[in-house]
mmCIF file of C-alpha atoms in Angstrom:
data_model
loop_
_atom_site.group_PDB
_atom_site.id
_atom_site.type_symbol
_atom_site.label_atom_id
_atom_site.label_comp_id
_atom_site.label_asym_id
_atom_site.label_seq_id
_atom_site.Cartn_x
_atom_site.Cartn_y
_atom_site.Cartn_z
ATOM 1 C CA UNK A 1 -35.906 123.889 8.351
ATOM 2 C CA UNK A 2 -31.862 124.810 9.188
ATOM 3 C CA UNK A 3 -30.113 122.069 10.804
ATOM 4 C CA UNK A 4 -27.945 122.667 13.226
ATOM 5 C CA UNK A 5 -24.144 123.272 13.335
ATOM 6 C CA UNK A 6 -24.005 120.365 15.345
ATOM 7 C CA UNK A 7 -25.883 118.004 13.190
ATOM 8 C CA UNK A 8 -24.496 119.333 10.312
ATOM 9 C CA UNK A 9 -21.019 118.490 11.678
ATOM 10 C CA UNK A 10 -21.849 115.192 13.025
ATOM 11 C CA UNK A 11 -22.928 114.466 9.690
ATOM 12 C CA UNK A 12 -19.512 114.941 8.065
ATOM 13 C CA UNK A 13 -18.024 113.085 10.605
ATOM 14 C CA UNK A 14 -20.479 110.106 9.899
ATOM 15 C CA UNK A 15 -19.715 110.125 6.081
ATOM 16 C CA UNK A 16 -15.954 110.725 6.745
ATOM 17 C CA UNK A 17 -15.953 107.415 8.729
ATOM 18 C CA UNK A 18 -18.621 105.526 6.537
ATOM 19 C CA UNK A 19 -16.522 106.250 3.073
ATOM 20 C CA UNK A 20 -13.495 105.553 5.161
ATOM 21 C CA UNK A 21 -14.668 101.983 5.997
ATOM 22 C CA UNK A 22 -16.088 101.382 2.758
ATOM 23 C CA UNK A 23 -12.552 102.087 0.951
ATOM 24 C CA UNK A 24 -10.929 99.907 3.917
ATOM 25 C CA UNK A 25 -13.903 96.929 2.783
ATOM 26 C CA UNK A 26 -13.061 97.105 -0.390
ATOM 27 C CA UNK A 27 -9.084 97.478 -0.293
ATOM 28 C CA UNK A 28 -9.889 94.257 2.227
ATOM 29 C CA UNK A 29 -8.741 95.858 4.969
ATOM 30 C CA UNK A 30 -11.644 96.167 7.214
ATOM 31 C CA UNK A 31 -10.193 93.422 9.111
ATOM 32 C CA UNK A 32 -7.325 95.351 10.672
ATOM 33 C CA UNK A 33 -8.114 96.725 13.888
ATOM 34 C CA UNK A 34 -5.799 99.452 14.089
ATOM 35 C CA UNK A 35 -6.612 101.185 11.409
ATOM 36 C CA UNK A 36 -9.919 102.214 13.036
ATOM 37 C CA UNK A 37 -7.977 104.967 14.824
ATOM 38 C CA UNK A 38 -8.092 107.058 11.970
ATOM 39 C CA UNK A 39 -11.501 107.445 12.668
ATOM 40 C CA UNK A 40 -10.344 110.221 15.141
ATOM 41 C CA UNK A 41 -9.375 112.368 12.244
ATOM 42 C CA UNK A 42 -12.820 112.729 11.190
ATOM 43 C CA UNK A 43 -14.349 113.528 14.971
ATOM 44 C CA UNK A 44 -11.158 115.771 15.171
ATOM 45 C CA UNK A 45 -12.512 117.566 11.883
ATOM 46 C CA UNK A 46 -16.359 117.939 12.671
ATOM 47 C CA UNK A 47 -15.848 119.053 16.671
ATOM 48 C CA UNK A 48 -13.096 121.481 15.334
ATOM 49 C CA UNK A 49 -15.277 122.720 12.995
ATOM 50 C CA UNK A 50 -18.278 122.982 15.334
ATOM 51 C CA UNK A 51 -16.119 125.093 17.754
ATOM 52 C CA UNK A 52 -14.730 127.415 15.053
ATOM 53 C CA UNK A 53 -18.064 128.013 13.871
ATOM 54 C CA UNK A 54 -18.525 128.762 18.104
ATOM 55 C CA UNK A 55 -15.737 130.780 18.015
ATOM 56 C CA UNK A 56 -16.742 133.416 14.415
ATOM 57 C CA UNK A 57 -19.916 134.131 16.108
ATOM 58 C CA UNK A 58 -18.413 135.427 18.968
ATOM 59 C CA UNK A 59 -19.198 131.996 21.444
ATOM 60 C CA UNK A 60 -16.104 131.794 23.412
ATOM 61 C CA UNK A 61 -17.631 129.861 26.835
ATOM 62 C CA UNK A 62 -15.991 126.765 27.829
ATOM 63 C CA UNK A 63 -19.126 125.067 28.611
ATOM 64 C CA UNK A 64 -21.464 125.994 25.464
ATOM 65 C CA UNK A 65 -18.446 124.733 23.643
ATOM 66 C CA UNK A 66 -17.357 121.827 25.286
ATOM 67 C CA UNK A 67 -21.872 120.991 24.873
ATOM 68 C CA UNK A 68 -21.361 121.993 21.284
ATOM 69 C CA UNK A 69 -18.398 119.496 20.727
ATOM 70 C CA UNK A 70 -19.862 116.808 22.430
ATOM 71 C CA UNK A 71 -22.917 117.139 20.342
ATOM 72 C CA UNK A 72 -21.352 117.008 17.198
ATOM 73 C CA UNK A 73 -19.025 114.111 17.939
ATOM 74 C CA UNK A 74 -22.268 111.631 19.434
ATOM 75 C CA UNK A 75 -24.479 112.679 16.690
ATOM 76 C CA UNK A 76 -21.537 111.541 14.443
ATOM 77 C CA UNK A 77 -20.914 108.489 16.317
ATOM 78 C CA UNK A 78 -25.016 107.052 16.894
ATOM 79 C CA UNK A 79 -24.789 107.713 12.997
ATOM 80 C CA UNK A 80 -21.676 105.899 12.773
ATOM 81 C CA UNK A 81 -23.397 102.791 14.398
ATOM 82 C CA UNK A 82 -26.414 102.937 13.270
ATOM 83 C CA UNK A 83 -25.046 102.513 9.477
ATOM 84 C CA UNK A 84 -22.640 99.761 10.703
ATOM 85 C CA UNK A 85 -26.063 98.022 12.069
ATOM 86 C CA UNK A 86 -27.498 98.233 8.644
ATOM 87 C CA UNK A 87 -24.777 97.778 6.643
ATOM 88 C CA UNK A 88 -23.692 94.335 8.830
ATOM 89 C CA UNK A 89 -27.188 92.727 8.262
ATOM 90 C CA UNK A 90 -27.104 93.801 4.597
ATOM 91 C CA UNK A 91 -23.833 91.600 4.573
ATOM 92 C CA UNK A 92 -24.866 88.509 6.766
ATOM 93 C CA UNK A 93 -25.799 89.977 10.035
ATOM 94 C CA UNK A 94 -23.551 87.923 12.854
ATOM 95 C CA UNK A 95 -21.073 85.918 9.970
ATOM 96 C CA UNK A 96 -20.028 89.248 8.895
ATOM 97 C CA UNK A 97 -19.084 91.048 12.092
ATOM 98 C CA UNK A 98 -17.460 87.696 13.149
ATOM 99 C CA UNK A 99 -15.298 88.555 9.454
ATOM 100 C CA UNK A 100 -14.181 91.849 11.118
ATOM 101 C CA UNK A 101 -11.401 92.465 14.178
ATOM 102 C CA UNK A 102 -10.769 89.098 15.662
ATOM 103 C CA UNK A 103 -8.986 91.033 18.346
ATOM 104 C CA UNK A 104 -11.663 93.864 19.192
ATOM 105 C CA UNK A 105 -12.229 93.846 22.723
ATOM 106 C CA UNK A 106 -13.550 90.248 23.185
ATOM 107 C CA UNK A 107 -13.553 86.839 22.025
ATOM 108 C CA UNK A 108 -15.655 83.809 21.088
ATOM 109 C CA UNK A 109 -18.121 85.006 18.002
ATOM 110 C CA UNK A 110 -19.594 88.623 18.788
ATOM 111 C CA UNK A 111 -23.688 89.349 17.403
ATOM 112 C CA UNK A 112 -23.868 92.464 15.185
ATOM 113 C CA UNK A 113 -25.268 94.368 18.558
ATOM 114 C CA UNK A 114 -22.671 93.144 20.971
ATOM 115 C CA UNK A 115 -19.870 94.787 18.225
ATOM 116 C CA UNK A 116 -22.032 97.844 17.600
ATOM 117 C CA UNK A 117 -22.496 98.157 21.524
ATOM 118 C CA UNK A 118 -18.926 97.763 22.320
ATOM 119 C CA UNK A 119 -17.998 100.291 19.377
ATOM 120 C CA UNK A 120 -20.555 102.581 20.932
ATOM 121 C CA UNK A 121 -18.298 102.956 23.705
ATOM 122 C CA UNK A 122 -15.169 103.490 22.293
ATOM 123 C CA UNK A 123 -17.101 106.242 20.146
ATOM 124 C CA UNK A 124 -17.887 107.782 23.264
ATOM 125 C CA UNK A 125 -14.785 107.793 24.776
ATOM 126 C CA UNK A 126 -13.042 109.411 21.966
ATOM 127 C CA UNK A 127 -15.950 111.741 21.487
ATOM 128 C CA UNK A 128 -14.779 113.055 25.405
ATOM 129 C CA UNK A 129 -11.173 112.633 24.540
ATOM 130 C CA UNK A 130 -11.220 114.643 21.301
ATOM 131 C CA UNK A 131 -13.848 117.214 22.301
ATOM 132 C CA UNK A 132 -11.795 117.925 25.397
ATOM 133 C CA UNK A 133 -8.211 118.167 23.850
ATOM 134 C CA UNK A 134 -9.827 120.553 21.210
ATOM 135 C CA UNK A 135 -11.433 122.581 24.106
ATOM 136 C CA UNK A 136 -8.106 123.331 25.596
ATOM 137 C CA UNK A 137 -6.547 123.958 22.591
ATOM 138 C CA UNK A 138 -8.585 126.961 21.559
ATOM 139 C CA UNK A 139 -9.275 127.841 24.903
ATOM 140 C CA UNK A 140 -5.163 128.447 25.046
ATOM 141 C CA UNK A 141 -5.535 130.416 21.983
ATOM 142 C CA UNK A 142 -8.373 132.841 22.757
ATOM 143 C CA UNK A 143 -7.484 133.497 26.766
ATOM 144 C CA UNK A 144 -6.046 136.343 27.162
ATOM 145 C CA UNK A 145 -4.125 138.223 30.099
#
């Protein structure tokens, strides 16, 4: 069974971020909020990759790209969660997450599902963010007059 590009992208993107936090755990840095936006290098990398595969077979529409992108970037980021989910209850469930960002979107003591929930969404937003910036950038590049 071939998986698809998509998958196969979102994949990379999900073990990109997961040895990314890992290294940032064990440095002791997983506390520090902002260094979570480096996670956009890795969605950068897997859509980007998607959309050149898109491009060498000759796929140059907007739309199947822009449904390509999107793909790859949400199967990278339910993966993303999903191992946060396990990996958090592997370390203490709610004491752990509570370890985390004390300044991540709320306060008072977060449950491993309201963090995962609220990093669901900020997953998605850079998942329409990134897959649209990359859109227009190769849509610039291939137009032509």
């Amino acid at each position: 069974m071939k998986l698809s590009r998509e998958f196969q992208n979102g994949f990379l993107i999900f073990l990109g971020i997961a040895i990314y936090f890992l290294i940032m755990n064990l440095v002791g840095l997983s506390d520090v909020f902002y260094l979570r936006l480096f996670n956009t290098i890795f969605v950068l990398y897997g859509v980007n990759r998607t959309l050149l595969m898109n491009i060498n077979d000759g796929n140059i529409l907007l739309a199947n790209n822009a449904v390509s992108g999107m793909k790859t970037s949400l199967y990278g980021v339910f993966m993303s969660i999903i191992g946060l989910i396990i990996y958090s209850y592997m370390q203490g469930g709610d004491d752990y997450v509570q370890s985390l960002s004390k300044t991540f979107l709320f306060g008072g003591s977060p449950t491993v599902m309201l963090y995962s929930i609220c990093l669901l969404f900020e997953g998605i937003a850079s998942t329409v963010v990134v897959t649209m910036l990359l859109l227009l950038y190769w849509n610039n590049r291939l137009v032509t007059d």
